[in-house]
mmCIF file of C-alpha atoms in Angstrom:
data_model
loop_
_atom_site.group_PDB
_atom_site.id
_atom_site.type_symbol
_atom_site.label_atom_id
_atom_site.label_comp_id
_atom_site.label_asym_id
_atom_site.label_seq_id
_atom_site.Cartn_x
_atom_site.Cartn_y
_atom_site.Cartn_z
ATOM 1 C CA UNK A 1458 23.714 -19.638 41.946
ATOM 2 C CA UNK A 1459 20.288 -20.054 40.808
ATOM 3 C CA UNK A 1460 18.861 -23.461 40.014
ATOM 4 C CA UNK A 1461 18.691 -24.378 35.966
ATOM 5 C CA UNK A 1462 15.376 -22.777 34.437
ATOM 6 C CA UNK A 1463 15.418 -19.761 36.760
ATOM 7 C CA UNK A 1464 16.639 -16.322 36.925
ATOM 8 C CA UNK A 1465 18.176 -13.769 39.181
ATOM 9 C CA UNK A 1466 17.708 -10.616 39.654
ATOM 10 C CA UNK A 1467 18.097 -8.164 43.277
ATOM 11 C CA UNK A 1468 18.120 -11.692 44.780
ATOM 12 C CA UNK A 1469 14.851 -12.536 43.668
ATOM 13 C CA UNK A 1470 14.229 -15.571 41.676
ATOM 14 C CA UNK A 1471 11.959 -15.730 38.689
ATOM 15 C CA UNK A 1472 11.355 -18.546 36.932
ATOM 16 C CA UNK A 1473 11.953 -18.067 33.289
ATOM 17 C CA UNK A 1474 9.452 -20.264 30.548
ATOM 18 C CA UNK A 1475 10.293 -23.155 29.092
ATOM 19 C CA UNK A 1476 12.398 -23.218 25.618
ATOM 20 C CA UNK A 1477 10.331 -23.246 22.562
ATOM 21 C CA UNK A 1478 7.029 -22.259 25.272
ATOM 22 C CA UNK A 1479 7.717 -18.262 24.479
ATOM 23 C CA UNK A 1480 5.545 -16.713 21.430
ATOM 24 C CA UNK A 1481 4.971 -13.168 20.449
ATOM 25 C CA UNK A 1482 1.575 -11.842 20.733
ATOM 26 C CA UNK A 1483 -0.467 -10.584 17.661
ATOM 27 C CA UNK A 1484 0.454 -6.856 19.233
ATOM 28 C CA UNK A 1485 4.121 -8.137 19.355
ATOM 29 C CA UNK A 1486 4.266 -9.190 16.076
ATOM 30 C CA UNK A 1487 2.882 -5.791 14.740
ATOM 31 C CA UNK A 1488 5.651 -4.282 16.920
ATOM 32 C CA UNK A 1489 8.471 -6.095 15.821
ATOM 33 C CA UNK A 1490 7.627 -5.175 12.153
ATOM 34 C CA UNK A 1491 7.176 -1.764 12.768
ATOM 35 C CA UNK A 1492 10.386 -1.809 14.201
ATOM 36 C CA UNK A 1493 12.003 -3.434 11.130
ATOM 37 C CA UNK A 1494 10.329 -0.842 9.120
ATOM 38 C CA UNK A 1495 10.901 2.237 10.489
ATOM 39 C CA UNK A 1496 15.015 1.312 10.755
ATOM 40 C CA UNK A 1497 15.448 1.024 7.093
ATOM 41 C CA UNK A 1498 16.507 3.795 5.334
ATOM 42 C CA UNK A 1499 14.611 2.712 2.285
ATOM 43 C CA UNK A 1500 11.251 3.388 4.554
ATOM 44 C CA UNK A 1501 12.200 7.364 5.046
ATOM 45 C CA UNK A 1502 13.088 7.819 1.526
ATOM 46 C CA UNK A 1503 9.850 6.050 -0.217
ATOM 47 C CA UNK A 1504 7.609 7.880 2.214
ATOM 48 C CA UNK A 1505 9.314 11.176 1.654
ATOM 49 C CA UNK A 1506 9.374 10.908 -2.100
ATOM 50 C CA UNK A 1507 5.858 10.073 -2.267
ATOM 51 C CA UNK A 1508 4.519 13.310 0.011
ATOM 52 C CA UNK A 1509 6.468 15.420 -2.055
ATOM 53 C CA UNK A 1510 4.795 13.720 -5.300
ATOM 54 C CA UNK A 1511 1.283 14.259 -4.011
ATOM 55 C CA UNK A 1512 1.917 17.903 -2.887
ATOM 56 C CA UNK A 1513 3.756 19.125 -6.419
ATOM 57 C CA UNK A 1514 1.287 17.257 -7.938
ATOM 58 C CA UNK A 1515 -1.688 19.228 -5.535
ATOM 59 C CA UNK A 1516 0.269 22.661 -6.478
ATOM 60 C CA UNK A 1517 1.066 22.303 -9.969
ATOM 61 C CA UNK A 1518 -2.573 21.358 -10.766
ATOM 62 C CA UNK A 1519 -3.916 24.236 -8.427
ATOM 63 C CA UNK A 1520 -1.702 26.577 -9.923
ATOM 64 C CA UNK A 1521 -3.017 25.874 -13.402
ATOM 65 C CA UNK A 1522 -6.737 25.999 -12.440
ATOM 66 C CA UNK A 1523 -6.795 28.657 -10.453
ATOM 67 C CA UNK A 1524 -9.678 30.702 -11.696
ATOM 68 C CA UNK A 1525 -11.795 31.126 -8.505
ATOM 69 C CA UNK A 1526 -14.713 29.387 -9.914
ATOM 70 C CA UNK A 1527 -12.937 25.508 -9.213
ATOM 71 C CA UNK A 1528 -15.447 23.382 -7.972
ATOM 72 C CA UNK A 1529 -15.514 21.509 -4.131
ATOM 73 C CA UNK A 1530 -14.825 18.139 -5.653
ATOM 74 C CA UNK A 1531 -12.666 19.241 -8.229
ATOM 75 C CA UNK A 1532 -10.058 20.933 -5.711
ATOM 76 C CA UNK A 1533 -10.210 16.565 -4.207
ATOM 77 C CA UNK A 1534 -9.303 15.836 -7.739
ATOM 78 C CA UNK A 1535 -5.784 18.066 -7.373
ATOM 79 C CA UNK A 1536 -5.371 17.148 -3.868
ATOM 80 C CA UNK A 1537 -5.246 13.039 -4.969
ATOM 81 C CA UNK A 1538 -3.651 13.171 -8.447
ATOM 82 C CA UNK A 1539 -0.534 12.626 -7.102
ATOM 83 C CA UNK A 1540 -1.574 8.688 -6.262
ATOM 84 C CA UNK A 1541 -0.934 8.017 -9.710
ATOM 85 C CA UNK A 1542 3.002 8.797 -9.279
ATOM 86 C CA UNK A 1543 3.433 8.119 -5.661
ATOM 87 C CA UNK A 1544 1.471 4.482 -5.814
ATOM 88 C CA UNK A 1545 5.140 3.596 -6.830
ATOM 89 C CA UNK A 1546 6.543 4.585 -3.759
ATOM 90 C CA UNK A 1547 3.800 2.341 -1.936
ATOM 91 C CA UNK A 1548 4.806 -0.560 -4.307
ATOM 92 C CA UNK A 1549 8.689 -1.030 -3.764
ATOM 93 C CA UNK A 1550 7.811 -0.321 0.182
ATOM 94 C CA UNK A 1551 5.847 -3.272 0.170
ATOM 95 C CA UNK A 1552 7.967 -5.326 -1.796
ATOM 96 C CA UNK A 1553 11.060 -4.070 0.396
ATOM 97 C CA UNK A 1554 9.528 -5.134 3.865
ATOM 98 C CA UNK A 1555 9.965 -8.982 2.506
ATOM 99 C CA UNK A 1556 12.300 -9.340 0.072
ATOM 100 C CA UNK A 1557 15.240 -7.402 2.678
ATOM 101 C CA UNK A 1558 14.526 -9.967 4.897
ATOM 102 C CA UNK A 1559 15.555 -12.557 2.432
ATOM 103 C CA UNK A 1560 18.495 -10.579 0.784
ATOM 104 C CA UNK A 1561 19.666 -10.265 4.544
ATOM 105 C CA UNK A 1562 19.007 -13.554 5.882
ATOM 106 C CA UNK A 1563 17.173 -11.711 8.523
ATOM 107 C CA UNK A 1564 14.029 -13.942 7.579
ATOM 108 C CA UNK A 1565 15.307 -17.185 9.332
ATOM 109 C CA UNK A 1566 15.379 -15.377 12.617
ATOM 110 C CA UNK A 1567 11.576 -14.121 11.987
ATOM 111 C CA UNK A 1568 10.592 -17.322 11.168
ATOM 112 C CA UNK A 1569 12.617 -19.096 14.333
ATOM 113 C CA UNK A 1570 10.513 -16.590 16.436
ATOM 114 C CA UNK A 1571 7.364 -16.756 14.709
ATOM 115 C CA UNK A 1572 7.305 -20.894 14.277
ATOM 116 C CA UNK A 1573 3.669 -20.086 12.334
ATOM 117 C CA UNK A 1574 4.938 -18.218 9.524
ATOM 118 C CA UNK A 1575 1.799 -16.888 8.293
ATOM 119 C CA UNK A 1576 1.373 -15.026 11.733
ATOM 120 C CA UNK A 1577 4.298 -13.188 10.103
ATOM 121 C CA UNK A 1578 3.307 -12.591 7.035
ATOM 122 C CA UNK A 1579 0.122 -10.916 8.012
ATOM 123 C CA UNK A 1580 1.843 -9.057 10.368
ATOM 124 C CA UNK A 1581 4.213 -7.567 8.072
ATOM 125 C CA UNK A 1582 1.259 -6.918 5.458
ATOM 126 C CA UNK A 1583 -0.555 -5.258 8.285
ATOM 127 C CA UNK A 1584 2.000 -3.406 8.748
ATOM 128 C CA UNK A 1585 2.954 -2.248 5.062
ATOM 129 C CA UNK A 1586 -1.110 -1.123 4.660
ATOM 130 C CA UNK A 1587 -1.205 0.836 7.961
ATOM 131 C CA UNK A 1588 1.874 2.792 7.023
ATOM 132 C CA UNK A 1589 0.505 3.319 3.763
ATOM 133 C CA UNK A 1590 -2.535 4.247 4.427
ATOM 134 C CA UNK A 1591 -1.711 6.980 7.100
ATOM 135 C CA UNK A 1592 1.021 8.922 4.920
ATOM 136 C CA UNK A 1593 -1.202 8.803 2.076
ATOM 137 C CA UNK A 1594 -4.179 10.263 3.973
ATOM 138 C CA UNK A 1595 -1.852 13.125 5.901
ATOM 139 C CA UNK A 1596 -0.616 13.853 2.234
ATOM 140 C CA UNK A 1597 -3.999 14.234 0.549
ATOM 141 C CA UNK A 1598 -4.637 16.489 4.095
ATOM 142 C CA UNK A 1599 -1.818 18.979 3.031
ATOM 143 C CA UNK A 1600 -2.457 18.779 -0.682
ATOM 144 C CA UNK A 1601 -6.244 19.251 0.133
ATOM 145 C CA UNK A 1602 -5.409 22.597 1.825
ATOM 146 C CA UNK A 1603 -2.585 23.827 -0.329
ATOM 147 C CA UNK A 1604 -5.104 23.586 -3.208
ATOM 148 C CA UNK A 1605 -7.543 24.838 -1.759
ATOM 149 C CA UNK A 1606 -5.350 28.060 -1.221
ATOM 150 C CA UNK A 1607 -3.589 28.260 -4.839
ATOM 151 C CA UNK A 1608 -6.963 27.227 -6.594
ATOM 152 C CA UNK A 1609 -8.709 30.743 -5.374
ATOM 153 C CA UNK A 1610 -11.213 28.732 -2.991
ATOM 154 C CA UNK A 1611 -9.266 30.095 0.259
ATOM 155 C CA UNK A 1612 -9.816 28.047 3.286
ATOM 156 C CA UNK A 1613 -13.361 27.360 2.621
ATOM 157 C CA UNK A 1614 -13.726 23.695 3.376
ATOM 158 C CA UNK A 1615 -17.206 23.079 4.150
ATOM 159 C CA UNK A 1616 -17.775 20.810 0.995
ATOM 160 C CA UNK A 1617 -17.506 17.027 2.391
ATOM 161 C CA UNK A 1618 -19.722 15.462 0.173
ATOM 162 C CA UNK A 1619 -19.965 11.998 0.230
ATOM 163 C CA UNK A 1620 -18.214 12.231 -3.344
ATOM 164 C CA UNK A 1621 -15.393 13.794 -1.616
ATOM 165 C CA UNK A 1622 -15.241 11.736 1.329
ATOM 166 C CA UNK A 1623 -14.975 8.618 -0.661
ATOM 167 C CA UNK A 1624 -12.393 10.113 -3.018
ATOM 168 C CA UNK A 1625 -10.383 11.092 0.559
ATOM 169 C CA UNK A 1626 -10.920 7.439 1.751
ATOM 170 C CA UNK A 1627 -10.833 5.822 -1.520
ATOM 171 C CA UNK A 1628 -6.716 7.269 -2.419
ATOM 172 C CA UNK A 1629 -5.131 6.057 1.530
ATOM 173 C CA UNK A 1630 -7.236 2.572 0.883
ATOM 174 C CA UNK A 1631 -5.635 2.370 -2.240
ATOM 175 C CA UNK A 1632 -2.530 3.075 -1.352
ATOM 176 C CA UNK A 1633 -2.773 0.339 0.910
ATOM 177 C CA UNK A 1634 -4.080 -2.613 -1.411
ATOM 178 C CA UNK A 1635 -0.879 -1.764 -3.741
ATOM 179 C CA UNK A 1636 1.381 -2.064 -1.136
ATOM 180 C CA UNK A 1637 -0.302 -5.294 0.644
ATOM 181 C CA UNK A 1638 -0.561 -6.708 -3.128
ATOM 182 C CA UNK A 1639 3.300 -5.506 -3.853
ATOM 183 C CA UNK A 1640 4.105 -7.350 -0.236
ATOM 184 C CA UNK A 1641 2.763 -10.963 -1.613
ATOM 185 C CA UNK A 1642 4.302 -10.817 -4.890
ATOM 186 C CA UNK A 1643 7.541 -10.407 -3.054
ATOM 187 C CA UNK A 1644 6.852 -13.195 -1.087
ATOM 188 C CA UNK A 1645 6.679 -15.508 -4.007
ATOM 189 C CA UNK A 1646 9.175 -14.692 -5.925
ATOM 190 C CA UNK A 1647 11.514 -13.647 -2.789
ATOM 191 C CA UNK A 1648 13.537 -11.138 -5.084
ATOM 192 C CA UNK A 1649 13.481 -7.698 -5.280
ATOM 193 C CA UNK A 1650 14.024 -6.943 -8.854
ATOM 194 C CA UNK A 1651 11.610 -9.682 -9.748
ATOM 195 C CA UNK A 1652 8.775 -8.823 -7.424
ATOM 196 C CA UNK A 1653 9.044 -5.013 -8.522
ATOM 197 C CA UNK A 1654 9.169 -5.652 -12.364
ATOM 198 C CA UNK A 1655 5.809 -8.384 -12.070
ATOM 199 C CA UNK A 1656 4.314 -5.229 -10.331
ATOM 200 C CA UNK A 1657 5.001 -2.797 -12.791
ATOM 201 C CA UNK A 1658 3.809 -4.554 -15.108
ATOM 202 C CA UNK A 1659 0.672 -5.426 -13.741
ATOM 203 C CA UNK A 1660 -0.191 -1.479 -12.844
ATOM 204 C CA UNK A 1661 1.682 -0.117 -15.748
ATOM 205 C CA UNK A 1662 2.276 -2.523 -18.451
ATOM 206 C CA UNK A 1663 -0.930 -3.911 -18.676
ATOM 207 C CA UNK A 1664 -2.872 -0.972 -18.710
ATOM 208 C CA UNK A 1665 -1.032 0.638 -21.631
ATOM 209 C CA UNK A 1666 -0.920 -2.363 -23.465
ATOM 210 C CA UNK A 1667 -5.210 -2.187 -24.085
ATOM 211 C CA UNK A 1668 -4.694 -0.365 -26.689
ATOM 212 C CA UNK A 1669 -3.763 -3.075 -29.164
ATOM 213 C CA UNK A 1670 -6.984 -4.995 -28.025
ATOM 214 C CA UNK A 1671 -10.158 -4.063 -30.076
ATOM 215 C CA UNK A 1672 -12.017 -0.761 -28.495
ATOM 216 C CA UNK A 1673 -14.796 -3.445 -27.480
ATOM 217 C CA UNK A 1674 -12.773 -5.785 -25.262
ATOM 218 C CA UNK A 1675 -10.231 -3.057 -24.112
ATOM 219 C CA UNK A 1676 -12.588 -0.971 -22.360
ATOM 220 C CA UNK A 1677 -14.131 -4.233 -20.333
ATOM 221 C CA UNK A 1678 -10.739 -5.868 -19.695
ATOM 222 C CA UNK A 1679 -9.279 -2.800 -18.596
ATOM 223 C CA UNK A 1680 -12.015 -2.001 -15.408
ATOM 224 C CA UNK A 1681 -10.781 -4.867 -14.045
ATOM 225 C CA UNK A 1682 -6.944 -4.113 -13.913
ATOM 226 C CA UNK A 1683 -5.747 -3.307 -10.559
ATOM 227 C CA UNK A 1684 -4.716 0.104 -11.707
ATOM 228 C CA UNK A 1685 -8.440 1.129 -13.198
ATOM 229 C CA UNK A 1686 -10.295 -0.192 -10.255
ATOM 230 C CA UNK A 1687 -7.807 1.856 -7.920
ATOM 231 C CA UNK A 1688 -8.848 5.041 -10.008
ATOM 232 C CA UNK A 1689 -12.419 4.232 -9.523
ATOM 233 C CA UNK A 1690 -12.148 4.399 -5.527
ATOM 234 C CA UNK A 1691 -10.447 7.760 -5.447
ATOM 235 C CA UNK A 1692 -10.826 9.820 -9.215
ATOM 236 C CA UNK A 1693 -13.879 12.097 -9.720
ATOM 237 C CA UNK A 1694 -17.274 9.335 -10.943
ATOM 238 C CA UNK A 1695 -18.873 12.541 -12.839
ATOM 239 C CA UNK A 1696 -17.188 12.251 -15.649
ATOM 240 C CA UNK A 1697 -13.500 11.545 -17.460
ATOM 241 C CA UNK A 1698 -13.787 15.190 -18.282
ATOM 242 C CA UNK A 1699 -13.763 16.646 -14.726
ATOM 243 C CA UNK A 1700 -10.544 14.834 -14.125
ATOM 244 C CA UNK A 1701 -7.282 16.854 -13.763
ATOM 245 C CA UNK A 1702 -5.152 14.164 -14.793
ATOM 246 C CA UNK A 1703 -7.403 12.219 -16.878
ATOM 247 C CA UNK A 1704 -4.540 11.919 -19.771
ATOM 248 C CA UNK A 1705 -2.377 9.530 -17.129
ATOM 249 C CA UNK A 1706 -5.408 8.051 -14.920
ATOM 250 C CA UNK A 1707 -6.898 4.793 -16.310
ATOM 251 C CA UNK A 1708 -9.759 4.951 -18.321
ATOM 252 C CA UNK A 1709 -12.429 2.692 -19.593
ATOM 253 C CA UNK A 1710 -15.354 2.585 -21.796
ATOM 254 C CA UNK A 1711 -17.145 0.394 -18.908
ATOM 255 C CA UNK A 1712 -16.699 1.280 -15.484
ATOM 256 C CA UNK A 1713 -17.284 -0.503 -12.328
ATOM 257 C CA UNK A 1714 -19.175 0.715 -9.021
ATOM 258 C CA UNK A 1715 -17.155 1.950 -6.152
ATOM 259 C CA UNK A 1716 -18.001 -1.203 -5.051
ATOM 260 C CA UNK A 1717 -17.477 -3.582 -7.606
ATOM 261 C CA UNK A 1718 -13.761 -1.749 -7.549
ATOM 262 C CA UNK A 1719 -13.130 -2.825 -4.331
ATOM 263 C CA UNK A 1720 -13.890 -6.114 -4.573
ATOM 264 C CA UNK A 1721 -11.822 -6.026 -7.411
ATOM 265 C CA UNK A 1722 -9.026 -5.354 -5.331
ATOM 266 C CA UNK A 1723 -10.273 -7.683 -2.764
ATOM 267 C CA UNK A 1724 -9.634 -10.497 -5.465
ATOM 268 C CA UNK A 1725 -6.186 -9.536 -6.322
ATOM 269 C CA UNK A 1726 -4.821 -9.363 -2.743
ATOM 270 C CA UNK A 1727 -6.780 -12.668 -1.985
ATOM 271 C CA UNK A 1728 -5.658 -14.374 -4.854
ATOM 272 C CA UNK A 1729 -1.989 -13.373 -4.716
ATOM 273 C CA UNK A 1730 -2.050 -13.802 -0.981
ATOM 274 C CA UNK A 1731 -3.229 -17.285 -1.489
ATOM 275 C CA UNK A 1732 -0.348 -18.053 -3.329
ATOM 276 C CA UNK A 1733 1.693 -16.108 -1.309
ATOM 277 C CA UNK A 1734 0.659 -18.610 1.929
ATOM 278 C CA UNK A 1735 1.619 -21.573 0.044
ATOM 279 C CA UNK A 1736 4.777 -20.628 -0.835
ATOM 280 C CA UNK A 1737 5.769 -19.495 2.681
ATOM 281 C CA UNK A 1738 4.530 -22.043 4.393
ATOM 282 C CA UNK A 1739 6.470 -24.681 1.721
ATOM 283 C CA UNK A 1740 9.542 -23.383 0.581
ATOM 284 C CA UNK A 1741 12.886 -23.661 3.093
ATOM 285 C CA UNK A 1742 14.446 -20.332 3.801
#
């Protein structure tokens, strides 16, 4: 027998920490989540229904603009068009990877490991934005080169403007904030049917409700809605009438910077995030 706070193992003793003294590392954390993540089913089936949204979307657009003469930035345009459908997918994957864990009960057992529950929370938000942001960018990669093909342009790609880069960073990032954003709504109202129906109406509602505003307010309130700052970081800034799905993409009579859209969405993850904190930290489980 071994003496009490040891262990034994080929005959050699190790002494094991004391209770309550173990913690997971940051890179644990991250681990653990990813773990969560990629064993739900839910995970495979939002990620696979939003590739195949941004490829039809990349071919049907290609397709109907093939002419040969379809500009560089233009054939980025087809490529990310399909954000505006597949951002959906990135919403109820952010809002699933908390509010499982409280349908399940599964929560108590994070929080029982991770004492510091806010560790957790940006672990899991971390995770949700990483996730995000890489299918979204190898998506836009295969739409980008399927376009390129059907549009007449071949397999010419050297056109990386810095129009185009941002517009192939710009779609992944916000991809990202929606799901990070759809993550802590979910963690304040804990339900799933809640969390995805404040979200939908923040990126769909709201934006088609402008219209009963006066064309003077309308166009200012509506650059600041989630949903037209998003479009500002990845749609085409030359114009409304370059873009190939200009009749669904937000538009506004005043438009923010690239910039000034980001920080946009900076404001809505902080805020909600903020609230998010205080709830976690607060409310029993």
């Amino acid at each position: 027998m071994t003496p009490q706070g040891t262990a034994s193992k080929n005959g050699i003793s190790h002494v094991l920490p004391p209770i309550g003294k173990t913690r997971l590392t940051w890179s644990g954390l991250l681990g653990s989540e990813w773990i969560k993540m990629r064993t739900r089913v839910s995970t495979y089936w939002l990620g696979g229904i939003g590739v195949i949204m941004m490829i039809a979307m990349a071919i049907a657009s290609a397709i109907q603009g093939s002419n040969g003469d379809v500009s560089a930035d233009s054939v980025m345009v087809m490529a990310t068009g399909g954000v505006v459908g597949a951002q959906f997918c990135a919403m109820l994957l952010g809002v699933f990877t908390i509010t499982n864990e409280y349908r399940t009960g599964q929560i108590r057992s994070t929080f029982n490991a991770v004492p510091k529950r806010l560790q957790s929370l940006a672990a899991k938000a971390a995770v949700a934005a990483i996730a995000s942001f890489v299918v979204t960018a190898a998506s836009i990669v295969v739409s980008l080169i399927i376009a390129h093909v059907l549009s007449g342009r071949g397999l010419a790609f050297g056109y990386f403007s810095p129009e185009g880069l941002r517009m192939l960073i710009g779609a992944p990032l916000y991809m990202a904030f929606i799901a990070v954003l759809s993550l802590m709504v979910g963690a304040i109202l804990r339900k799933s049917a809640g969390a995805v129906s404040i979200v939908l109406l923040m990126f769909w509602a709201l934006p088609g409700s402008m219209v009963i505003l006066p064309p003077s307010i309308s166009g200012i309130v509506a650059a600041f809605l989630p949903s037209t700052a998003g479009a500002a970081l990845y749609g085409l800034s030359s114009g409304a009438g370059d873009q190939v799905f200009s009749a669904i993409t937000p538009q506004s009579a005043f438009s923010l910077p690239v910039w000034g859209a980001f920080l946009v969405l900076v404001a809505y993850v902080a805020l909600f995030a903020a609230i998010a904190s205080v709830v976690t930290k607060r409310r029993d489980v």
